[in-house]
Coordinates of C-alpha atoms (C1' of nucleotides) in Angstrom, one line a residue:
Chain I
M263 CA 0.0 0.0 0.0
Q264 CA 0.9 3.6 -0.1
D265 CA 1.8 5.5 3.0
K266 CA -0.5 8.0 4.6
D267 CA 1.6 10.9 3.4
D268 CA 0.3 10.4 -0.1
A269 CA -2.8 12.2 1.0
T270 CA -0.9 15.3 0.1
R271 CA 0.1 13.8 -3.2
P272 CA -3.0 13.4 -5.2
D273 CA -3.4 10.5 -7.5
F274 CA -3.3 12.5 -10.7
L275 CA 0.3 13.2 -9.8
L276 CA 1.5 9.8 -8.8
P277 CA 0.0 6.8 -10.7
R278 CA 0.0 4.1 -8.1
E279 CA 2.1 1.7 -10.1
F280 CA 5.1 4.0 -10.1
G281 CA 5.2 3.9 -6.4
T282 CA 7.6 6.2 -4.5
A283 CA 11.3 6.4 -4.9
L284 CA 11.9 7.3 -1.3
P285 CA 12.2 5.1 1.8
T286 CA 8.8 4.2 3.2
G287 CA 9.6 2.6 6.6
V288 CA 11.6 3.6 9.6
V289 CA 14.1 5.3 7.5
K290 CA 11.4 7.6 6.1
N291 CA 10.5 8.6 9.6
A292 CA 14.1 9.3 10.5
V293 CA 14.6 11.4 7.3
E294 CA 11.6 13.5 8.2
K295 CA 12.6 14.0 11.8
L296 CA 16.2 15.0 10.9
G297 CA 15.1 17.0 7.9
R298 CA 12.7 19.1 10.1
R299 CA 15.3 19.6 12.7
I300 CA 17.8 20.8 10.2
A301 CA 15.3 23.0 8.3
N302 CA 14.3 24.6 11.6
D303 CA 17.8 25.4 12.7
E304 CA 18.0 22.9 15.5
Y305 CA 21.5 22.1 14.5
P306 CA 23.6 25.1 13.8
E307 CA 25.0 25.5 10.3
G308 CA 28.5 24.3 9.8
E309 CA 28.6 22.4 13.1
P310 CA 28.5 18.6 13.5
I311 CA 25.2 17.1 14.3
P312 CA 25.2 14.2 16.8
T313 CA 27.1 11.1 15.7
E314 CA 25.6 8.1 14.1
P315 CA 25.4 6.0 17.3
E316 CA 23.9 9.0 19.2
L317 CA 21.3 9.6 16.6
A318 CA 20.6 5.8 16.4
E319 CA 19.9 5.8 20.0
S320 CA 17.9 9.0 20.2
L321 CA 15.7 8.0 17.2
G322 CA 15.4 4.4 18.4
V323 CA 16.6 2.9 15.1
S324 CA 19.8 1.2 14.0
K325 CA 23.0 2.8 12.8
T326 CA 22.1 1.6 9.3
A327 CA 18.8 3.4 9.3
V328 CA 20.5 6.6 10.5
R329 CA 23.1 6.3 7.8
D330 CA 20.4 5.8 5.1
A331 CA 18.4 8.8 6.4
I332 CA 21.5 11.0 6.4
K333 CA 22.2 9.9 2.8
V334 CA 18.8 11.1 1.7
L335 CA 19.5 14.5 3.3
S336 CA 22.9 14.6 1.6
G337 CA 21.1 14.0 -1.7
K338 CA 19.0 17.1 -1.0
G339 CA 22.2 19.1 -0.3
M340 CA 21.3 19.8 3.3
V341 CA 24.3 18.0 5.0
R342 CA 27.8 17.0 4.1
T343 CA 29.5 14.0 5.7
A344 CA 33.1 12.9 5.8
R345 CA 35.3 10.8 7.9
R346 CA 36.4 12.5 11.1
Y347 CA 34.5 15.6 9.9
G348 CA 31.2 14.2 11.0
T349 CA 27.9 15.2 9.5
R350 CA 27.5 18.9 9.3
V351 CA 24.7 21.2 8.1
R352 CA 25.6 22.8 4.8
P353 CA 25.0 26.5 4.1
I354 CA 21.4 27.1 3.1
S355 CA 22.6 28.3 -0.3
E356 CA 23.5 24.7 -1.0
W357 CA 20.1 23.2 -0.1
H358 CA 18.0 22.0 -3.0
L359 CA 15.2 24.5 -2.6
L360 CA 13.3 23.2 -5.5
D361 CA 12.8 20.0 -3.6
A362 CA 9.3 19.7 -2.2
D363 CA 10.5 18.1 1.0
V364 CA 13.1 20.7 1.8
V365 CA 10.4 23.4 1.5
S366 CA 7.8 21.6 3.4
W367 CA 10.0 20.6 6.3
H368 CA 10.2 24.2 7.4
D369 CA 7.9 25.3 10.1
A370 CA 5.2 27.7 8.7
T371 CA 6.5 30.4 11.0
H372 CA 10.1 30.0 10.0
P373 CA 11.5 33.2 8.5
R374 CA 13.0 31.2 5.7
M375 CA 9.5 30.0 4.8
A376 CA 8.4 33.5 4.1
Q377 CA 11.5 34.0 2.0
M378 CA 10.8 30.8 0.1
F379 CA 7.2 31.8 -0.4
I380 CA 8.2 35.0 -2.0
E381 CA 10.9 33.6 -4.1
S382 CA 8.8 30.7 -5.3
T383 CA 6.1 33.1 -6.3
E384 CA 8.6 35.2 -8.1
L385 CA 9.7 32.1 -10.0
R386 CA 6.1 31.2 -10.7
C387 CA 5.5 34.6 -12.1
I388 CA 8.2 33.9 -14.7
I389 CA 7.5 30.2 -15.4
E390 CA 3.7 29.9 -15.3
P391 CA 2.7 32.6 -17.7
A392 CA 5.1 31.2 -20.3
A393 CA 3.8 27.7 -19.5
A394 CA 0.3 28.8 -20.0
E395 CA 1.2 30.3 -23.4
L396 CA 2.9 27.0 -24.4
A397 CA 0.0 25.0 -23.0
A398 CA -2.4 27.0 -25.2
E399 CA -0.5 25.9 -28.2
R400 CA 0.2 22.3 -27.2
A401 CA -2.4 21.0 -24.7
T402 CA -4.2 17.8 -25.7
P403 CA -8.0 17.8 -25.6
E404 CA -7.8 15.7 -22.4
Q405 CA -5.6 18.3 -20.8
V406 CA -7.8 21.2 -21.8
E407 CA -10.7 19.3 -20.2
A408 CA -8.7 18.6 -17.0
I409 CA -7.9 22.3 -16.7
L410 CA -11.5 23.3 -17.2
D411 CA -12.5 20.6 -14.7
A412 CA -10.1 21.9 -12.1
T413 CA -11.4 25.4 -12.7
S414 CA -15.0 24.5 -12.0
A415 CA -13.9 22.6 -8.9
L416 CA -12.7 25.9 -7.5
R417 CA -16.2 26.8 -6.6
P418 CA -16.5 28.4 -3.2
D419 CA -19.2 26.0 -2.1
A420 CA -16.6 23.4 -1.6
V421 CA -16.9 22.3 2.0
D422 CA -13.3 22.3 3.1
S423 CA -10.3 24.0 1.6
S424 CA -8.5 20.8 0.9
L425 CA -10.7 20.4 -2.1
L426 CA -9.8 23.8 -3.3
Y427 CA -6.2 23.0 -2.8
E428 CA -6.5 19.8 -4.8
A429 CA -8.3 21.6 -7.6
D430 CA -5.7 24.4 -7.6
C431 CA -2.9 21.9 -7.8
R432 CA -4.6 20.1 -10.7
F433 CA -5.0 23.4 -12.5
H434 CA -1.4 24.5 -12.2
C435 CA 0.2 21.1 -12.6
T436 CA -1.8 20.2 -15.7
I437 CA -0.8 23.5 -17.3
L438 CA 2.8 22.7 -16.6
D439 CA 2.3 19.2 -18.0
A440 CA 0.6 20.6 -21.1
T441 CA 3.7 22.4 -22.1
G442 CA 5.1 19.0 -23.1
N443 CA 8.3 20.1 -21.5
Q444 CA 9.5 17.4 -19.1
M445 CA 11.9 19.8 -17.3
M446 CA 9.1 22.2 -16.6
R447 CA 7.1 19.5 -15.0
Q448 CA 9.9 19.1 -12.4
L449 CA 8.7 22.2 -10.7
R450 CA 5.3 20.7 -9.9
P451 CA 6.2 19.2 -6.5
M452 CA 7.7 22.4 -5.2
I453 CA 4.8 24.5 -6.4
M454 CA 2.4 22.1 -4.8
S455 CA 4.4 22.3 -1.5
V456 CA 4.1 26.1 -1.5
L457 CA 0.4 26.0 -2.5
R458 CA -0.3 23.6 0.3
I459 CA 1.3 25.9 2.8
S460 CA -0.5 28.9 1.5
Y461 CA -3.8 27.1 1.8
E462 CA -3.1 26.1 5.3
F463 CA -2.5 29.7 6.1
G464 CA -5.5 30.8 4.3
V465 CA -3.6 33.0 1.9
Q466 CA -5.3 31.5 -1.0
T467 CA -8.9 31.9 0.2
D468 CA -10.7 35.1 1.1
R469 CA -13.8 34.3 3.2
G470 CA -14.0 30.9 1.5
E471 CA -13.7 32.4 -2.0
P472 CA -10.6 31.2 -3.8
V473 CA -8.4 34.1 -4.6
S474 CA -8.7 35.0 -8.2
R475 CA -11.1 32.2 -9.2
K476 CA -12.1 34.4 -12.1
G477 CA -8.5 34.5 -13.1
H478 CA -8.2 30.8 -13.3
L479 CA -11.3 30.7 -15.5
L480 CA -9.9 33.3 -17.9
V481 CA -6.7 31.3 -18.3
A482 CA -8.5 28.1 -18.8
K483 CA -10.7 29.5 -21.5
A484 CA -7.8 31.1 -23.3
I485 CA -6.0 27.8 -23.3
Q486 CA -9.2 26.2 -24.6
K487 CA -9.3 28.7 -27.4
K488 CA -5.6 28.1 -28.1
D489 CA -5.0 31.8 -27.5
G490 CA -1.5 31.8 -26.0
T491 CA -1.2 35.5 -25.7
V492 CA -4.3 35.9 -23.6
A493 CA -3.5 32.8 -21.5
K494 CA -0.1 34.3 -20.7
L495 CA -1.5 37.7 -19.9
E496 CA -4.2 36.4 -17.6
M497 CA -1.8 34.0 -15.8
E498 CA 0.5 37.0 -15.3
K499 CA -2.3 39.1 -13.8
M500 CA -3.4 36.2 -11.6
L501 CA 0.0 35.5 -10.2
E502 CA 0.8 39.1 -9.8
A503 CA -2.2 39.6 -7.6
N504 CA -1.3 36.5 -5.8
R505 CA 2.2 37.8 -5.3
R506 CA 1.0 41.1 -3.8
T507 CA -1.4 39.4 -1.5
A508 CA 1.1 36.8 -0.3
R509 CA 3.8 39.3 0.1
A510 CA 1.8 41.6 2.2
Y511 CA 0.5 38.8 4.2
W512 CA 3.9 37.3 5.0
E513 CA 5.6 40.6 5.6
N514 CA 3.1 41.4 8.2
K515 CA 3.4 37.9 9.7
T516 CA 7.2 37.5 10.0
K517 CA 10.4 39.4 9.9
F518 CA 13.1 38.8 7.3
T519 CA 16.4 37.3 8.1
Chain R
M278 CA 41.1 16.6 -1.5
Q279 CA 38.5 17.0 -4.2
D280 CA 37.9 14.3 -6.7
K281 CA 38.9 14.8 -10.3
D282 CA 35.3 15.3 -11.4
D283 CA 35.4 18.7 -9.9
A284 CA 37.2 19.9 -12.9
T285 CA 33.8 20.2 -14.5
R286 CA 32.6 22.1 -11.4
P287 CA 34.5 25.4 -11.3
D288 CA 35.6 26.9 -8.1
F289 CA 33.3 29.9 -8.3
L290 CA 30.4 27.5 -8.0
L291 CA 31.6 25.4 -5.2
P292 CA 33.7 27.0 -2.5
R293 CA 36.1 24.3 -1.3
E294 CA 34.9 24.4 2.3
F295 CA 31.4 23.3 1.4
G296 CA 32.7 20.1 -0.1
T297 CA 30.3 17.8 -1.8
A298 CA 27.2 16.3 -0.5
L299 CA 27.5 13.1 -2.5
P300 CA 29.5 10.0 -1.9
T301 CA 33.2 10.3 -2.8
G302 CA 34.6 6.7 -2.7
V303 CA 33.6 3.4 -4.1
V304 CA 30.0 4.3 -3.8
K305 CA 30.4 7.3 -6.0
N306 CA 31.9 5.0 -8.6
A307 CA 29.0 2.6 -8.3
V308 CA 26.4 5.4 -8.6
E309 CA 28.0 6.6 -11.8
K310 CA 28.2 3.3 -13.4
L311 CA 24.6 2.3 -12.5
G312 CA 23.4 5.8 -13.3
R313 CA 24.9 5.7 -16.8
R314 CA 23.6 2.3 -17.5
I315 CA 20.1 3.3 -16.5
A316 CA 20.3 6.6 -18.4
N317 CA 21.4 4.8 -21.5
D318 CA 18.6 2.2 -21.4
E319 CA 20.9 -0.8 -20.5
Y320 CA 18.2 -1.9 -18.1
P321 CA 14.6 -1.8 -19.6
E322 CA 12.2 0.5 -17.9
G323 CA 9.8 -1.2 -15.5
E324 CA 12.0 -4.4 -15.4
P325 CA 14.1 -5.4 -12.3
I326 CA 17.7 -4.7 -12.6
P327 CA 20.1 -7.3 -11.2
T328 CA 19.7 -8.1 -7.5
E329 CA 21.9 -6.5 -4.8
P330 CA 24.2 -9.6 -4.5
E331 CA 24.6 -9.8 -8.3
L332 CA 25.5 -6.1 -8.6
A333 CA 27.8 -6.4 -5.6
E334 CA 29.7 -9.1 -7.4
S335 CA 29.7 -7.5 -10.8
L336 CA 30.8 -4.1 -9.5
G337 CA 33.3 -5.7 -7.1
V338 CA 31.9 -3.9 -4.0
S339 CA 30.0 -5.0 -1.0
K340 CA 26.2 -5.3 -0.8
T341 CA 26.2 -2.2 1.4
A342 CA 27.9 -0.1 -1.2
V343 CA 25.4 -1.2 -3.8
R344 CA 22.6 -0.4 -1.5
D345 CA 24.0 3.1 -0.9
A346 CA 24.4 3.7 -4.6
I347 CA 20.9 2.6 -5.4
K348 CA 19.6 4.9 -2.7
V349 CA 21.3 7.8 -4.5
L350 CA 19.6 6.8 -7.7
S351 CA 16.3 6.5 -5.9
G352 CA 16.8 10.1 -4.7
K353 CA 17.0 11.2 -8.3
G354 CA 13.8 9.4 -9.1
M355 CA 15.4 6.9 -11.5
V356 CA 14.6 3.7 -9.7
R357 CA 12.1 2.4 -7.2
T358 CA 12.9 -0.4 -4.8
A359 CA 10.7 -2.6 -2.7
R360 CA 10.8 -6.0 -1.1
R361 CA 10.3 -8.8 -3.5
Y362 CA 9.7 -6.2 -6.2
G363 CA 13.4 -5.7 -6.7
T364 CA 14.9 -2.5 -8.0
R365 CA 13.2 -1.3 -11.2
V366 CA 13.8 1.6 -13.5
R367 CA 11.0 4.1 -13.2
P368 CA 9.4 5.8 -16.2
I369 CA 11.5 8.6 -17.5
S370 CA 8.7 11.0 -16.6
E371 CA 9.6 10.5 -13.0
W372 CA 13.3 11.2 -13.3
H373 CA 14.6 14.4 -11.8
L374 CA 15.6 16.0 -15.1
L375 CA 16.7 19.2 -13.4
D376 CA 19.5 17.2 -11.7
A377 CA 22.8 17.7 -13.4
D378 CA 23.8 14.1 -13.0
V379 CA 20.7 12.7 -14.5
V380 CA 21.4 14.9 -17.6
S381 CA 25.1 14.3 -17.9
W382 CA 24.9 10.5 -17.4
H383 CA 23.3 10.3 -20.8
D384 CA 25.5 9.5 -23.8
A385 CA 25.8 12.5 -26.1
T386 CA 24.2 10.4 -28.9
H387 CA 21.2 9.3 -26.9
P388 CA 18.0 10.5 -28.4
R389 CA 16.8 11.7 -25.0
M390 CA 19.9 13.9 -24.8
A391 CA 18.6 15.8 -27.9
Q392 CA 15.2 16.1 -26.3
M393 CA 16.7 17.3 -23.0
F394 CA 18.8 19.8 -24.9
I395 CA 15.8 21.3 -26.7
E396 CA 13.7 21.3 -23.5
S397 CA 16.4 22.9 -21.4
T398 CA 16.9 25.6 -24.0
E399 CA 13.2 26.2 -24.0
L400 CA 13.3 26.6 -20.3
R401 CA 16.3 28.8 -20.4
C402 CA 14.5 31.0 -22.9
I403 CA 11.9 31.6 -20.3
I404 CA 14.0 31.9 -17.2
E405 CA 17.2 33.6 -18.3
P406 CA 15.7 36.8 -19.9
A407 CA 13.6 37.3 -16.7
A408 CA 16.7 36.6 -14.6
A409 CA 18.7 39.2 -16.6
E410 CA 16.0 41.7 -16.0
L411 CA 16.1 41.1 -12.3
A412 CA 19.8 41.0 -12.3
A413 CA 19.9 44.5 -13.9
E414 CA 17.9 45.7 -10.9
R415 CA 19.6 43.8 -8.2
A416 CA 23.2 42.9 -9.1
T417 CA 25.9 43.9 -6.7
P418 CA 28.9 45.8 -8.1
E419 CA 30.9 42.6 -7.6
Q420 CA 28.4 40.6 -9.6
V421 CA 28.3 43.2 -12.4
E422 CA 32.1 43.0 -12.6
A423 CA 32.0 39.2 -12.6
I424 CA 29.6 39.3 -15.5
L425 CA 31.7 41.7 -17.4
D426 CA 34.8 39.7 -16.7
A427 CA 33.2 36.5 -17.9
T428 CA 32.2 38.3 -21.1
S429 CA 35.7 39.5 -21.8
A430 CA 36.9 36.0 -21.2
L431 CA 34.8 34.8 -24.1
R432 CA 37.4 36.1 -26.5
P433 CA 38.0 33.7 -29.4
D434 CA 41.7 33.8 -28.9
A435 CA 41.2 31.4 -26.0
V436 CA 43.3 28.3 -26.8
D437 CA 40.9 25.6 -25.9
S438 CA 37.1 25.6 -25.6
S439 CA 37.2 24.7 -22.0
L440 CA 38.1 28.2 -21.1
L441 CA 35.1 29.4 -23.2
Y442 CA 32.9 27.0 -21.4
E443 CA 34.1 28.2 -18.0
A444 CA 33.5 31.8 -18.9
D445 CA 30.1 31.0 -20.4
C446 CA 29.1 29.2 -17.2
R447 CA 30.3 32.1 -15.1
F448 CA 28.3 34.5 -17.2
H449 CA 25.0 32.7 -17.0
C450 CA 25.4 31.5 -13.4
T451 CA 26.3 34.9 -12.1
I452 CA 23.3 36.4 -13.7
L453 CA 21.1 33.7 -12.0
D454 CA 22.9 34.5 -8.7
A455 CA 22.3 38.2 -9.2
T456 CA 18.6 37.8 -9.2
G457 CA 19.0 37.2 -5.4
N458 CA 16.4 34.4 -5.8
Q459 CA 17.8 31.3 -4.3
M460 CA 15.4 29.1 -6.1
M461 CA 16.5 30.4 -9.4
R462 CA 20.1 29.5 -8.5
Q463 CA 19.0 25.9 -8.3
L464 CA 18.9 25.7 -12.1
R465 CA 22.6 26.4 -12.4
P466 CA 24.0 22.8 -12.3
M467 CA 21.5 21.7 -14.9
I468 CA 22.3 24.6 -17.2
M469 CA 26.0 24.0 -16.7
S470 CA 25.5 20.3 -17.6
V471 CA 23.8 21.2 -20.8
L472 CA 26.3 23.9 -21.6
R473 CA 29.2 21.5 -21.1
I474 CA 27.6 19.0 -23.5
S475 CA 27.0 21.6 -26.1
Y476 CA 30.6 22.8 -25.9
E477 CA 31.8 19.3 -26.3
F478 CA 29.8 19.0 -29.4
G479 CA 30.9 22.3 -30.7
V480 CA 27.4 23.7 -30.8
Q481 CA 28.5 26.8 -29.0
T482 CA 31.4 27.6 -31.1
D483 CA 31.6 28.5 -34.7
R484 CA 35.1 28.1 -36.0
G485 CA 36.4 29.0 -32.6
E486 CA 34.2 32.1 -32.3
P487 CA 31.8 31.7 -29.4
V488 CA 28.2 31.8 -30.6
S489 CA 26.7 35.2 -30.0
R490 CA 29.6 36.6 -28.1
K491 CA 28.3 40.0 -29.0
G492 CA 25.0 39.1 -27.4
H493 CA 26.7 38.3 -24.1
L494 CA 28.4 41.7 -24.2
L495 CA 25.1 43.5 -24.8
V496 CA 23.4 41.8 -21.9
A497 CA 26.4 42.5 -19.6
K498 CA 26.4 46.2 -20.5
A499 CA 22.7 46.5 -20.0
I500 CA 23.0 44.9 -16.6
Q501 CA 25.8 47.3 -15.8
K502 CA 23.6 50.2 -16.8
K503 CA 20.8 48.7 -14.7
D504 CA 18.6 48.6 -17.8
G505 CA 16.4 45.6 -17.1
T506 CA 14.4 46.0 -20.3
V507 CA 17.4 45.9 -22.6
A508 CA 19.0 43.1 -20.6
K509 CA 15.9 41.0 -21.0
L510 CA 15.6 41.7 -24.6
E511 CA 19.2 41.0 -25.5
M512 CA 19.2 37.8 -23.5
E513 CA 16.0 36.8 -25.3
K514 CA 17.6 37.4 -28.7
M515 CA 20.8 35.6 -27.7
L516 CA 19.0 32.5 -26.5
E517 CA 16.6 32.5 -29.3
A518 CA 19.5 32.3 -31.7
N519 CA 21.0 29.7 -29.6
R520 CA 17.8 27.7 -29.7
R521 CA 17.6 27.8 -33.5
T522 CA 21.2 26.7 -33.9
A523 CA 20.9 23.9 -31.4
R524 CA 17.6 22.7 -32.6
A525 CA 18.8 22.4 -36.2
Y526 CA 22.0 20.8 -35.1
W527 CA 20.4 18.2 -33.0
E528 CA 17.6 17.5 -35.3
N529 CA 20.1 16.7 -38.0
K530 CA 22.2 14.7 -35.6
T531 CA 19.6 12.3 -34.1
K532 CA 16.1 11.1 -34.5
F533 CA 13.5 11.7 -31.8
T534 CA 11.9 8.9 -29.8
Chain Q
dC83 C1' 58.3 35.9 20.9
dT84 C1' 55.3 35.0 17.3
dA85 C1' 53.5 32.8 13.3
dA86 C1' 53.8 29.5 9.9
dA87 C1' 54.5 24.8 8.7
dG88 C1' 54.9 20.1 9.7
dT89 C1' 53.4 15.9 12.6
dC90 C1' 50.4 13.1 15.3
dT91 C1' 46.4 11.2 17.0
dA92 C1' 41.7 10.7 18.4
dG93 C1' 37.4 10.3 16.6
dA94 C1' 34.2 10.2 13.0
dT95 C1' 32.2 8.2 8.8
dA96 C1' 33.1 4.8 4.9
dC97 C1' 32.9 0.4 3.9
dC98 C1' 32.5 -4.6 4.8
dA99 C1' 30.2 -9.2 6.2
dT100 C1' 26.4 -11.5 7.8
dG101 C1' 22.0 -12.3 9.5
dT102 C1' 16.8 -11.6 10.4
dA103 C1' 12.3 -9.5 9.2
dA104 C1' 8.9 -8.4 6.3
dA105 C1' 6.3 -7.4 2.2
dG106 C1' 4.8 -8.0 -2.3
dA107 C1' 4.7 -11.0 -6.6
dA108 C1' 3.6 -15.2 -8.3
dC109 C1' 1.7 -19.4 -7.8
dT110 C1' -1.9 -22.6 -6.2
dG111 C1' -6.1 -24.5 -5.5
dA112 C1' -11.0 -24.0 -4.9
Chain S
dT127 C1' -12.2 -15.0 -9.7
dC128 C1' -10.4 -14.9 -5.3
dA129 C1' -8.1 -16.2 -1.1
dG130 C1' -4.2 -18.2 0.8
dT131 C1' 0.6 -19.8 0.6
dT132 C1' 5.3 -19.6 -0.7
dC133 C1' 9.3 -17.6 -1.9
dT134 C1' 12.3 -14.0 -3.5
dT135 C1' 14.1 -9.7 -2.6
dT136 C1' 14.9 -5.6 -0.3
dA137 C1' 14.5 -3.3 4.5
dC138 C1' 16.7 -3.1 8.6
dA139 C1' 19.9 -4.7 12.4
dT140 C1' 24.5 -5.9 14.3
dG141 C1' 29.2 -5.5 14.8
dG142 C1' 33.1 -5.1 13.0
dT143 C1' 37.7 -2.9 10.3
dA144 C1' 39.7 0.7 7.4
dT145 C1' 40.6 5.2 6.4
dC146 C1' 40.6 10.0 6.5
dT147 C1' 41.1 14.4 8.6
dA148 C1' 40.2 18.2 12.1
dG149 C1' 42.4 19.8 15.7
dA150 C1' 45.9 19.5 19.0
dC151 C1' 50.6 19.5 19.3
dT152 C1' 55.5 20.2 17.8
dT153 C1' 58.8 22.2 15.3
dT154 C1' 60.9 25.7 12.7
dA155 C1' 61.7 30.4 10.6
dG156 C1' 61.7 35.2 11.0

DNA sequence: CTAAAGTCTAGATACCATGTAAAGAACTGA
DNA sequence: TCAGTTCTTTACATGGTATCTAGACTTTAG
C-alpha cells in the first residue's frame, strides 16, 4: 500500500504503479525528523550534528537506518558527511530548494519559509505565464478538459479548503504538463508544496472564496481557445495579484532574516 | 582533496569548504556506473535490474555499497525499490531531469539527450531573460564586474574551448545568482551540464568564435547600466538564436523517440 | 616571541560481512 | 475469480575494520 503521506500527493500526480522512490519505513521517519530539525535550525549550520550512534539511540533505530536517512538528506544538499568531519549542516545556499521536502520541512513560522514563499512566487510569475502560453498551443483535448474541470472545482461552495487545494494543484500542474516540456514538470512538487502551505495559512482563500477564481477561469478559457497571448496575460495578472497578497500577508506575519 | 570530477565544477560555483554532499569513494563510482547504465537504457524501464548480491559481485563492491548507490539513484527518481519487487527503472517522466547528474549521465548520442537539450533551452528562454532583467535591478557591483569579466573571457583567442565553457558558465550562473532568488540558482547545475555538452559537441562555437559573443556583451552592458528592459531583450535574442542553432544541429544529428 | 609549517592522534564516517524481518509477486487451489 | 501460501528480494539490524582528517601539538623560521 501507499503510506498515509500520499494524502498530500493526489493520485493524478502519482500513478499508483510507479510507487515512490523514497524510503517508506523507519528510514522515512528518520529522514523527516532529521530534515525538520535541520530545516528549523535545531542544528547550527557548519557544526557537526550528533554522531551516528547517538542519533541511532535517540531516534530508536539502528545505525544503518540513520546512515540511510542521512544519505537522503545529503542528496538534498542539506548536509555533508566525511570521515572525522562528522555530519554537518551545509549553508542554506547549497540546499535543494526546488525539492518539495526541503520546502515543506520548514515550520510555517520560520522566516525562511516567508522568503521561500516570496521567491517561489517570483519564480512562478516567470514560469507559469510562459507555461500557459505553451499550453495554449500544445495542450491535448484531455488536458484542456482537465484544466477546465479543475477550474470548475474551484467553486467556493466546496466544504473544506483541501478540495480547493486539490483543484488548484490540478490546474497549475496540468498546465505545466501541457507544455510538453518534461523539465518544466519538475517544478510541480515544489509548487504544490508552496500551494499547500499557503492554503493552510488561508492566503489563497478570502472568506472561503478562492483568490482570483475568475483569473483561473480566464486562463483556462484562453487555453481552450488556443489563445496563447491571452493565456499568458491572464496568468500573469493572476499571479501578480497572488504575489502582492502573499507578500503583504507574509511581511506582516514575520520578519526577514 | 576533491575528486577529479570537480574539474567540471569550477571553483566559483563550489567553494572548497562546502565540499560535496555526494559519496566520494567506491559508492560514487557505483552510482555513476549504474546511473549511466540506466540513463542509456541498458536496463529496460519497468523491469528489475540485477539483485543486490549480483550487482555487488559484478561491481566488485559490497552489498552495502550497492545499496547506498541505489539509494542515491532513488533520490534522483530513477529507480524504485521494494521487497520482492526488486529495483526497477522508473518511467523517464519520474526522473529528476533538473538534476545535473541525470542529464550528464546520458550518452551524447542518446535521443533523450537531444530532447533534454531542446527542452532545457526552451526553459532557459523563459528563465534567463527574466533573470537578466532582475539582475539588472539587483546585481551587486561585484556581480556586475564578474559578469563583465566573464564576457571578456569569451574572446575567441582562447586556446581551448574549456576556457570558453568556463567563462560562459560564469556569465550565466552569475546572472542567475544576481537575481537574489535562491530558487532560481538551483537551475545552475543543470544549465552547466547542458552547456558542457553543447561545448563538447561544438554547438556553442563557430570556427572557434563563441556563438553570440556580441550578445553576451550587450546583456552584460545592459545589466551594468541597470537597464532591465534591454538586458531582458538581448538575453532573449541571444537564447533564441542559440535555440535555433541547437535545434537544427540536434535534429540533423539524431532522431526523436 | 610569534607565526607558519609540519606531525600526530583521536574520533568520526566509509565500507564490509552477515543475519533476520517483512512485504509484495507469483503461484496454487478451490 | 479470489483467497491463501510460498518464496524471492529488499529493509533493517548488528558488529566489525579501514581510512581520512580536524584539531591538538610540535617544530621551525623570522
